Coordinates of C-alpha atoms in Angstrom, one line a residue:
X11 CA 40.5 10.9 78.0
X12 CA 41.1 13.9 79.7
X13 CA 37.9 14.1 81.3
X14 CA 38.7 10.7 83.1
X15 CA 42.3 11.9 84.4
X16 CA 41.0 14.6 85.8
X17 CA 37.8 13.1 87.4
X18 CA 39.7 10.3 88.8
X19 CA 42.0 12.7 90.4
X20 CA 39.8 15.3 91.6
X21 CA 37.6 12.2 93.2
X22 CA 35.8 13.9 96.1
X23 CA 35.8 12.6 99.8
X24 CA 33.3 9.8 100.3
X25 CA 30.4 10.7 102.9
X26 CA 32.6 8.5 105.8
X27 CA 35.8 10.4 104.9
X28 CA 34.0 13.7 105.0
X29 CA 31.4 13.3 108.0
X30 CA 33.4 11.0 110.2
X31 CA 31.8 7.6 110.8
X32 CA 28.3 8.7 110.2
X33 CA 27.5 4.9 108.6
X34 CA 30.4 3.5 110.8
X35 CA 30.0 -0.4 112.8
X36 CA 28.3 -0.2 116.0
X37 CA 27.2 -3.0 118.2
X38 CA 23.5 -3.0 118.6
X39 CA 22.8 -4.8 121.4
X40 CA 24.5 -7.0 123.9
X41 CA 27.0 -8.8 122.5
X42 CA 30.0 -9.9 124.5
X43 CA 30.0 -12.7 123.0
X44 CA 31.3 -12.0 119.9
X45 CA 33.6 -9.4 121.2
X46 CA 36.5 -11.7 120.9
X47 CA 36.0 -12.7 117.6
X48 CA 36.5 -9.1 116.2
X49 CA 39.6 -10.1 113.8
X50 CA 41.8 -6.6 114.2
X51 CA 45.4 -6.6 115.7
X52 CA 46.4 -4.2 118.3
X53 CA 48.5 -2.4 115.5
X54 CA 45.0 -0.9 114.4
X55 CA 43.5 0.3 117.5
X56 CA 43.6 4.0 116.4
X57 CA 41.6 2.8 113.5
X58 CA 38.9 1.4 116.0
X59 CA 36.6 2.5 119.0
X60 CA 34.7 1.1 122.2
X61 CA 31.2 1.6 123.0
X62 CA 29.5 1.5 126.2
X63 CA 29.3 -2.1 125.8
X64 CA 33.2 -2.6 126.0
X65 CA 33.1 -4.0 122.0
X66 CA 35.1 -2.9 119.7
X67 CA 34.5 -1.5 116.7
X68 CA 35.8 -1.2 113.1
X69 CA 36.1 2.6 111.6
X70 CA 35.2 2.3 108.1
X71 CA 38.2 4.0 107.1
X72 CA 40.5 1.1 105.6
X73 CA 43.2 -0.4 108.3
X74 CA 47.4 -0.5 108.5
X75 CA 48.0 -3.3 105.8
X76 CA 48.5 -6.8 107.4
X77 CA 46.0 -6.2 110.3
X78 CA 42.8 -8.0 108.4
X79 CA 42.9 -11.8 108.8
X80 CA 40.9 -14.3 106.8
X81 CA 38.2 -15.9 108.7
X82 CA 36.4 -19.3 107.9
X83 CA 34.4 -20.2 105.4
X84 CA 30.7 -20.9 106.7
X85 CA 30.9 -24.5 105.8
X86 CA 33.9 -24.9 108.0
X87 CA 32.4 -23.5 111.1
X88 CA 29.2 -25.8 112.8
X89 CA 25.5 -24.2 112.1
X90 CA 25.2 -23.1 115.4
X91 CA 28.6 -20.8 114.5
X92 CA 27.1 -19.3 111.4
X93 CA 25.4 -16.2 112.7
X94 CA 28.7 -14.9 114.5
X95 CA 30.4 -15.7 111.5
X96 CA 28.1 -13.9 109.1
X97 CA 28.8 -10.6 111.7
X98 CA 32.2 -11.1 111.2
X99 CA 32.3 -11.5 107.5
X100 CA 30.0 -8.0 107.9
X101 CA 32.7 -6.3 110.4
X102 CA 35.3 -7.1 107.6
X103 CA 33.5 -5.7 105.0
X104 CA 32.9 -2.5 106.5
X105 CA 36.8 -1.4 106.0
X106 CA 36.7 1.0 102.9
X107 CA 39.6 0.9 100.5
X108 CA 41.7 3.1 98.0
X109 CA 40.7 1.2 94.5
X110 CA 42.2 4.0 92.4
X111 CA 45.9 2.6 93.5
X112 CA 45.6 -1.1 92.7
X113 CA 48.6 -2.1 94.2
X114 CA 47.8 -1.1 97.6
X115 CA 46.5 -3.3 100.0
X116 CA 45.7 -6.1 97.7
X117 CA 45.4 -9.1 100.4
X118 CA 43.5 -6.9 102.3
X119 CA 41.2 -6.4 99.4
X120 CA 40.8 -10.2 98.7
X121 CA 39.4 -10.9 102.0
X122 CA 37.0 -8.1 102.0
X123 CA 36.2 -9.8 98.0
X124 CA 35.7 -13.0 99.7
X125 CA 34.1 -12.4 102.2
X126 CA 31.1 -10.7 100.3
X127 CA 31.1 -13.4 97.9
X128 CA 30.4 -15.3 100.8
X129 CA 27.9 -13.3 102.2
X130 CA 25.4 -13.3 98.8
X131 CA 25.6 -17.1 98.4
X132 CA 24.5 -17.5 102.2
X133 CA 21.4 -14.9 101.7
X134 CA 20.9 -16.3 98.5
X135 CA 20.7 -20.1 99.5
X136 CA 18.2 -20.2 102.2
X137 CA 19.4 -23.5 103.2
X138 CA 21.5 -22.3 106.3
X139 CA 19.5 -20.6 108.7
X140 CA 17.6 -16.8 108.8
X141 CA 19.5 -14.4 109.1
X142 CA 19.0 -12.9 112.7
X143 CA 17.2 -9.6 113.1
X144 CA 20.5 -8.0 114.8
X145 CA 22.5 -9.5 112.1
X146 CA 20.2 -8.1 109.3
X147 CA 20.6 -4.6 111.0
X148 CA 24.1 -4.6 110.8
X149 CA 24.1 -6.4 107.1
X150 CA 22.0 -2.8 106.2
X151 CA 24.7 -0.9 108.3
X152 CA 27.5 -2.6 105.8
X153 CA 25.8 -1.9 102.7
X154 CA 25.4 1.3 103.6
X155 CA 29.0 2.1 104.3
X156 CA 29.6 0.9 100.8
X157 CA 27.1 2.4 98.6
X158 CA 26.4 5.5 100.4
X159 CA 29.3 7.9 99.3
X160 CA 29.4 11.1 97.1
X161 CA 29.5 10.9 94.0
X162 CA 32.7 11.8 91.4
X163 CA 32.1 15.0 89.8
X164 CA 30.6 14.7 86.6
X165 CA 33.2 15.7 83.5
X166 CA 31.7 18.9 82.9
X167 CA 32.1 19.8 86.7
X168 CA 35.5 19.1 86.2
X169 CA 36.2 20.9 83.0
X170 CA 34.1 24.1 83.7
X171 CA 32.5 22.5 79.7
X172 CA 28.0 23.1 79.2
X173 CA 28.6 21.9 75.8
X174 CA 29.5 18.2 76.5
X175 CA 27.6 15.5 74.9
X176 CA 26.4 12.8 77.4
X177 CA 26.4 10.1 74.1
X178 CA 30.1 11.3 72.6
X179 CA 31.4 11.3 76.3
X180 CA 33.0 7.9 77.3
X181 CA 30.9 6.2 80.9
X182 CA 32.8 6.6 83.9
X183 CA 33.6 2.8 85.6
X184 CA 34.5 3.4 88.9
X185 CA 37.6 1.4 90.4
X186 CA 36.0 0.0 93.1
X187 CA 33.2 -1.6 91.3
X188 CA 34.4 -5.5 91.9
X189 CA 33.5 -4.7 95.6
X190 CA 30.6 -2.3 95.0
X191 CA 29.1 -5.1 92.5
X192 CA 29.1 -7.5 94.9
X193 CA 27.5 -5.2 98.2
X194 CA 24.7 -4.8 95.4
X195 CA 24.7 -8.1 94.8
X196 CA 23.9 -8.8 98.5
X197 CA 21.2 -6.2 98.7
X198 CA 19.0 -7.4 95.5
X199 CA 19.5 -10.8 97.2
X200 CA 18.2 -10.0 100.8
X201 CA 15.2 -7.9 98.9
X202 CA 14.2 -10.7 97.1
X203 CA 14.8 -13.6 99.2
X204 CA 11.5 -15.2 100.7
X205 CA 13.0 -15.4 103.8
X206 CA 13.2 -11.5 104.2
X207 CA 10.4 -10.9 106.6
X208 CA 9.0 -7.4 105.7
X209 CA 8.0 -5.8 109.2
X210 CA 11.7 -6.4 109.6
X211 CA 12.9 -5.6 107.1
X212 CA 11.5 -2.4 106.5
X213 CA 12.7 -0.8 110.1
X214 CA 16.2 -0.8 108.2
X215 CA 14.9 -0.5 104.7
X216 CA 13.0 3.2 105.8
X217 CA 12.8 5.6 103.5
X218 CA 15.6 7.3 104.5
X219 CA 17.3 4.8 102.9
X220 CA 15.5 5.0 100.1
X221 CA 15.7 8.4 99.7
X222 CA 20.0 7.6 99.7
X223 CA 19.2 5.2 96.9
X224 CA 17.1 7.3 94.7
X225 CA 20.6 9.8 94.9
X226 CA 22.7 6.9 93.5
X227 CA 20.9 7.1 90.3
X228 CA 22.9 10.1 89.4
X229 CA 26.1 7.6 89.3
X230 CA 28.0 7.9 86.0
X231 CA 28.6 4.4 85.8
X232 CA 26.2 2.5 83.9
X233 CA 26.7 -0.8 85.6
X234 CA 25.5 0.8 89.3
X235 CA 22.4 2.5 87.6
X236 CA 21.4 -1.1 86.4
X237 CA 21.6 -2.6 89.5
X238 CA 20.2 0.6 91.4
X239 CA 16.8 0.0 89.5
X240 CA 17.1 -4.1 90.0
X241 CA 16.9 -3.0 93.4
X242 CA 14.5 0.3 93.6
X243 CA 12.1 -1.9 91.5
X244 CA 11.9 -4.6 94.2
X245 CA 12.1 -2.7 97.1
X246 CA 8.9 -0.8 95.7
X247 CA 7.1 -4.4 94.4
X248 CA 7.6 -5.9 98.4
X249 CA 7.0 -2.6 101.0
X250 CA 4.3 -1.1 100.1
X251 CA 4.6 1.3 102.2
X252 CA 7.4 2.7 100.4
X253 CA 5.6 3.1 97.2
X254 CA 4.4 6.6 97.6
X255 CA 7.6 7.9 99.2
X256 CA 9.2 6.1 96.0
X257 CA 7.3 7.9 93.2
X258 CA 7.4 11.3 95.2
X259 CA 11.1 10.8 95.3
X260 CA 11.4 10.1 91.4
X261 CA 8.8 13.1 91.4
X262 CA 11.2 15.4 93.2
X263 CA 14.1 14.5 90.8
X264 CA 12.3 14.9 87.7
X265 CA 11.3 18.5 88.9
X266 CA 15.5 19.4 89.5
X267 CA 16.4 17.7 86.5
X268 CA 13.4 19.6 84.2
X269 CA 13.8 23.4 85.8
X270 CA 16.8 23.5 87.2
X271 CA 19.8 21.4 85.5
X272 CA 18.8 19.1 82.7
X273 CA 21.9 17.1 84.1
X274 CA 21.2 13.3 85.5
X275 CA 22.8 10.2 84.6
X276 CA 19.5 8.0 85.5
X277 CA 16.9 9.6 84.2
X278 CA 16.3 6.6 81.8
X279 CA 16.5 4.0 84.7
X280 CA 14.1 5.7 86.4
X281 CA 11.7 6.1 84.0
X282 CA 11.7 2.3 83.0
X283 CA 11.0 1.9 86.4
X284 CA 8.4 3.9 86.3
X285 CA 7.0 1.8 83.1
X286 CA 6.5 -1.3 85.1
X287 CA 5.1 1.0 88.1
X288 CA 2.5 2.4 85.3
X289 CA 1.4 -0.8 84.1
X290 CA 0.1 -1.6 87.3
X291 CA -1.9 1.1 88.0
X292 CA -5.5 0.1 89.0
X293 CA -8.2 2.1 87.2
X294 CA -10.0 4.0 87.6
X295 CA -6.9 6.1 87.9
X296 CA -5.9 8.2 90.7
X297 CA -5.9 11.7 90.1
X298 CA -2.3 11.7 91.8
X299 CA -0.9 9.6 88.7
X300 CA -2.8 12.4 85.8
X301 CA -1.2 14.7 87.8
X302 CA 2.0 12.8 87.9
X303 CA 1.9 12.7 84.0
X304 CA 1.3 16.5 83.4
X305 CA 3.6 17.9 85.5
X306 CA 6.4 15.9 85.6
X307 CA 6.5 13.4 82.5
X308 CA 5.1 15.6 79.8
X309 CA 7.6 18.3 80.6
X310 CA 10.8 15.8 80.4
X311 CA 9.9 16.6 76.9
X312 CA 11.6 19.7 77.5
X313 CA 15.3 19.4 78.0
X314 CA 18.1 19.4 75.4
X315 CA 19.4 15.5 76.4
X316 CA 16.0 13.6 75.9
X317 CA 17.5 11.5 73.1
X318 CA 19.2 9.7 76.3
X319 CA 15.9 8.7 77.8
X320 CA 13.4 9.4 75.4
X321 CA 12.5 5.3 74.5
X322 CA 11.9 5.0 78.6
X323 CA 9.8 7.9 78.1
X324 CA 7.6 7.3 75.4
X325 CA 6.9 4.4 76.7
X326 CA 5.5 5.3 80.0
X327 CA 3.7 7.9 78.0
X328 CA 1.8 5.0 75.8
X329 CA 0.9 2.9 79.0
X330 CA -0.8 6.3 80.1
X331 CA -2.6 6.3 76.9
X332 CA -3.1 2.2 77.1
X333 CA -4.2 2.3 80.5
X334 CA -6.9 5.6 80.2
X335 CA -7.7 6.7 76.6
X336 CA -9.3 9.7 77.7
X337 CA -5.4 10.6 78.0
X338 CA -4.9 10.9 74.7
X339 CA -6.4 14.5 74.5
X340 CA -3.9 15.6 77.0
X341 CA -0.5 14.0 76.0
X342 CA -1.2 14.7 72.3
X343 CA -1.6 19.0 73.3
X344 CA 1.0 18.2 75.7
X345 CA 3.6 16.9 72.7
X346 CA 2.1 19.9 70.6
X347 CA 3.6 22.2 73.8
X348 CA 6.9 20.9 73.7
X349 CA 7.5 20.3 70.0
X350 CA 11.1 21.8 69.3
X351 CA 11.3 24.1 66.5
X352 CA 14.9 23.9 65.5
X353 CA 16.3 20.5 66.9
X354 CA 15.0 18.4 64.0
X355 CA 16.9 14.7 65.5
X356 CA 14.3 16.0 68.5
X357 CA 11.5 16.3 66.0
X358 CA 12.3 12.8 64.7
X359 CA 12.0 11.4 67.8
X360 CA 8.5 13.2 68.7
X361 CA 7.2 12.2 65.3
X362 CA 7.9 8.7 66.1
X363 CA 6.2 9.3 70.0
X364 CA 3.3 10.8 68.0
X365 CA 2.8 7.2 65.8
X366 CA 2.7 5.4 69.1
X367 CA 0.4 7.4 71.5
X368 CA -1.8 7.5 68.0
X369 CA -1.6 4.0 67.9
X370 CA -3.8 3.6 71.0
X371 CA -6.2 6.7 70.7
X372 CA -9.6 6.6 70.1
X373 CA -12.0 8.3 67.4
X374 CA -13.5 10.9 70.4
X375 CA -9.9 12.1 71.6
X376 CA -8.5 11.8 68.2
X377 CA -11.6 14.8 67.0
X378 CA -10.5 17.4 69.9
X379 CA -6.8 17.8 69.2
X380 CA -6.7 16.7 65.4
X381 CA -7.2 20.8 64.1
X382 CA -3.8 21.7 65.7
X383 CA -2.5 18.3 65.7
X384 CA -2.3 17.8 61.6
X385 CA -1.0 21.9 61.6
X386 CA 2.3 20.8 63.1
X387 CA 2.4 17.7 61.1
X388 CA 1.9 19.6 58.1
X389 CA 4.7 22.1 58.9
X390 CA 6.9 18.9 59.1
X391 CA 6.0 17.6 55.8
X392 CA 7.3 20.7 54.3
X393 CA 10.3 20.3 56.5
X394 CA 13.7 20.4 53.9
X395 CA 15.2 18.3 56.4
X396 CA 14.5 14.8 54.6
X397 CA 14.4 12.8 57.9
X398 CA 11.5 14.9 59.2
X399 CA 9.2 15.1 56.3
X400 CA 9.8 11.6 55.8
X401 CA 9.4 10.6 59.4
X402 CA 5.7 12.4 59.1
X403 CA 5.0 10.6 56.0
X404 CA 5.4 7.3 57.6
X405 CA 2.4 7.8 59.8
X406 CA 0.6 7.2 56.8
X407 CA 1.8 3.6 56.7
X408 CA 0.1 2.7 60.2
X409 CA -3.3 1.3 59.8
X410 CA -4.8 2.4 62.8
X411 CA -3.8 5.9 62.0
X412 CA -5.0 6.2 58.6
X413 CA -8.5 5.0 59.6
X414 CA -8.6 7.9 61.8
X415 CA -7.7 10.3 59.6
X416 CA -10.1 8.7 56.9
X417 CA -13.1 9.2 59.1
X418 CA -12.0 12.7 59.3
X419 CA -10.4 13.2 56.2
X420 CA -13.0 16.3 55.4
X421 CA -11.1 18.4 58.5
X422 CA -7.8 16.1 57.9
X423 CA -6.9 17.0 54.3
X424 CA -8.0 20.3 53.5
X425 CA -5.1 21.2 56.3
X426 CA -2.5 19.1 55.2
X427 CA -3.6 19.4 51.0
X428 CA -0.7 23.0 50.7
X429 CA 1.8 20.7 51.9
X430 CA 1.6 18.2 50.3
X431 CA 1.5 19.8 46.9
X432 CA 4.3 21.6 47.6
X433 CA 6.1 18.8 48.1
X434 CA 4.7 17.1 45.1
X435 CA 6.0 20.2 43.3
X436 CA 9.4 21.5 44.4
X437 CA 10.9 18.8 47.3
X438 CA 14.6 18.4 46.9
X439 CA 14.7 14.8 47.9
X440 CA 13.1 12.2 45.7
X441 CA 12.1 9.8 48.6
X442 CA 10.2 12.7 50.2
X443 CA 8.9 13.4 46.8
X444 CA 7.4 9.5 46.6
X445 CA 6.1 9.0 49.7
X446 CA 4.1 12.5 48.9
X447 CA 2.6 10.9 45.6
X448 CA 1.4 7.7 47.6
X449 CA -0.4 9.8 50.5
X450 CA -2.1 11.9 47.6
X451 CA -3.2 9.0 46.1
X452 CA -4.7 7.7 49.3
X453 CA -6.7 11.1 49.4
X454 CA -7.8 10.9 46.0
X455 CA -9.0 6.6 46.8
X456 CA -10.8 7.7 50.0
X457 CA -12.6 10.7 48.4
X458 CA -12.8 12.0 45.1
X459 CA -14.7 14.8 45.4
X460 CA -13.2 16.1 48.3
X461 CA -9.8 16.1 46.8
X462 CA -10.6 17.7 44.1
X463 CA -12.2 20.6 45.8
X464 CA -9.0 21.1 48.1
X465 CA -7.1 20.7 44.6
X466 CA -9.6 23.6 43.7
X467 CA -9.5 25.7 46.4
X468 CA -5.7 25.3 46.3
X469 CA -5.3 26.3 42.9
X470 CA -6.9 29.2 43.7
X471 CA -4.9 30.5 46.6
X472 CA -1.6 30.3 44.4
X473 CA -3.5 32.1 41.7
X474 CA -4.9 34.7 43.9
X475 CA -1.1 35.1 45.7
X476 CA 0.5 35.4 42.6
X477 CA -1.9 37.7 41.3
X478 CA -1.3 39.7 44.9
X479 CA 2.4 39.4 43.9
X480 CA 2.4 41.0 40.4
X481 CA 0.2 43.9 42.0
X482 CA 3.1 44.3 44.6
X483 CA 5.4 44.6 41.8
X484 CA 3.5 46.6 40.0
X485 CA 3.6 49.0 43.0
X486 CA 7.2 49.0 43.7
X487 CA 7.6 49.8 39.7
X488 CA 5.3 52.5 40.0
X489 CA 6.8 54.0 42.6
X490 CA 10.6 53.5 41.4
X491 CA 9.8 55.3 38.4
X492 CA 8.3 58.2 40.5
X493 CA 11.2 58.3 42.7
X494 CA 12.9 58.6 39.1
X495 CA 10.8 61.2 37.6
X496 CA 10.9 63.0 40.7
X497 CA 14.4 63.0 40.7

């Protein structure tokens, strides 16, 4: 709770406020004939501007109260009418508001509400005209007035706090989201809408804007994230020429996130994102996407919060695997990298990323990587935390996997045999204890012979290290009673 007070009143100055009117209304083009229909009294004109063109122009920064008037509806006005009134409707909506007081200004706030609402239902029907290039220009300038802002800090900017938990930490809602939802709104629908012309489109739709979108995904508030990626999705399934600037971009913020702060709200976002990006991939695959999976999504691995993304991520990892299975090698060593060696919630989740990528390798991968591989799964089966050795017992309960490891059971079980007895043996927890007796009994069905040589060969190790033991002690007798004697 504190976190919020303070975040909501250390909110920092929106790009507008802090660069002037960078993303302000201007006129493009000649267009005295809507000059008049500008709807700002004369009690506002410090809050305007001229250009060359004589027109006036709204600031973004939000108006004296009283000087916004409500304009028609679009089915009040004649067809021909429409595209003046759509530039209207845009002027109105690029006044910016102060949502955190929501007493102030509240007519003025309706209209703007309105007059978006209005705006997404005439791009989303279709049925009254295109949307003119100039008007589609300026629609792009409005959006951007809206969306484009910096961000609130973040609670642990606030509180000075490194040790605050993303999960236990309530989601910031910004204030201003009834208006914000709806500029979004309008956006996804003029993405999607097959009467968006592309070569149009896209002289507004660059990649600077892109780029300005891709920053948005650090927002704290769930609700923009969601529509962020509605949007960044569709954006890259219609220009295609976006599409590499799009994954570099996700690229770049994967890097920062990874090496430098381990702090992003949209990690997750992105990387579904990325999943249906992935699944299209033609094969053979580029050598830009390998590279894009060893150096960027294999080391997401890394950072303390991947419990917040880590379904997203396993997943694109698996479509890797899916999509090329000579992958499998390479995520598999790359897991084995980055398997945490305290964190054992993290080791749960890895275990269960393991089953999957498993899932869809092949015998020839499975053979390069299964020596080191079933060396780190045995260390987990001897895990006392019950949720880990357990977790690695489970992969014993997937067909697939056990198949593997039967064809290769004479590498397989002579790693994993010392773990499992002990377990068998001396395991606190009784669950642990009975899924050990079942994966012994596996052995012993698949092979016989083999098992009881590893039972062999095991019974002699503990012989020979207790034997190695009672000389030690011997020793240490020996040379306390010299020490004695000496004495």
């Amino acid at each position: 709770m504190l976190n919020r007070i303070i975040k909501r009143g250390q909110r920092k100055l929106s790009k507008s406020d802090a660069n002037g009117n960078d993303y302000g209304y201007s006129s493009p083009g000649n267009r005295n004939s809507v000059a008049s229909s500008i709807v700002v009294n004369h009690a506002s004109r410090g809050g305007v501007a001229a250009n060359h063109s004589g027109i006036v122009v709204p600031a973004t920064a939000a108006p004296p109260s009283g000087t916004i008037e409500s304009v028609p509806m679009f089915r009040e006005v004649p067809v021909s009418e429409r595209q003046n009134l759509f530039l209207r409707k845009l002027q109105i909506c690029c006044f910016q508001f102060d949502f955190d007081d929501s007493l102030k200004m509240v007519r003025e706030k309706e209209i703007k509400r309105q007059c978006l609402g209005e705006l997404v239902d005439f791009v989303q029907s279709g049925g009254q005209g295109k949307i003119t290039e100039s008007n589609q220009e300026e629609m792009i300038r409005m959006v951007s007035v809206n969306i484009f802002r910096c961000l609130p800090p973040a609670s642990h900017e606030n509180t000075g706090s490194e040790n605050v938990d993303p999960e236990e930490d309530e989601p910031y809602l910004d204030p201003s989201w009834p208006h914000l939802q709806l500029v979004y709104e309008l956006l996804l629908r003029y993405v999607v809408s097959s009467d968006t012309d592309t070569k149009i489109a896209k002289r507004y739709i660059d990649s600077s804007f892109v780029l300005k979108l891709l920053d948005l995904f650090d927002s704290e508030d769930p609700r923009e994230r969601e529509y962020l990626k509605t949007i960044l999705h569709r954006i890259y399934g219609k220009f295609m020429v976006h599409r590499p600037f799009i994954r570099k971009g996700i690229n770049n913020i994967f890097y920062r996130f990874i090496y430098e702060t381990e702090r992003h709200s949209g990690i997750g976002e992105l990387l579904e994102i990325l999943g249906s990006i992935i699944n299209g991939f033609a094969l053979p695959m580029k050598e830009e996407h390998k590279l894009f999976l060893v150096r960027a999504l294999i080391p997401l691995h890394k950072p303390k919060p991947i419990a917040l993304y880590h379904q997203q991520l396993s997943y694109c990892i698996t479509q890797f695997v899916e999509k090329d299975y000579k992958l499998a090698d390479t995520v598999l060593r790359g897991l084995l990298k980055y398997w945490p060696v305290t964190n054992c919630q993290k080791e749960v989740l890895f275990l269960g990323e393991l089953e999957e990528v498993l899932e869809a390798t092949q015998a020839a991968e499975f053979q390069r990587c299964m020596v080191p591989l079933f060396r780190q799964i045995a260390r987990c089966l001897n895990s006392s935390h019950f949720q880990v050795a357990e977790r690695a017992l489970f992969l014993w309960n997937n067909e697939h996997i056990v198949n593997l490891i039967a064809q290769n059971r004479s590498v397989v079980l002579p790693i994993i045999f010392a773990a499992l007895e002990k377990n068998f043996q001396s395991h606190w927890n009784q669950a642990v204890k009975g899924l050990t007796i079942n994966v012994r009994k596996m052995f012993l069905d698949m092979d016989v012979e083999l098992f009881e040589d590893c039972q062999r060969e095991y019974a002699e190790k503990v012989a020979q290290a207790r034997e190695l033991e009672e000389r030690r002690e011997l020793k240490w007798q020996q040379l306390a009673t010299a020490a004695a004697q000496g004495g």
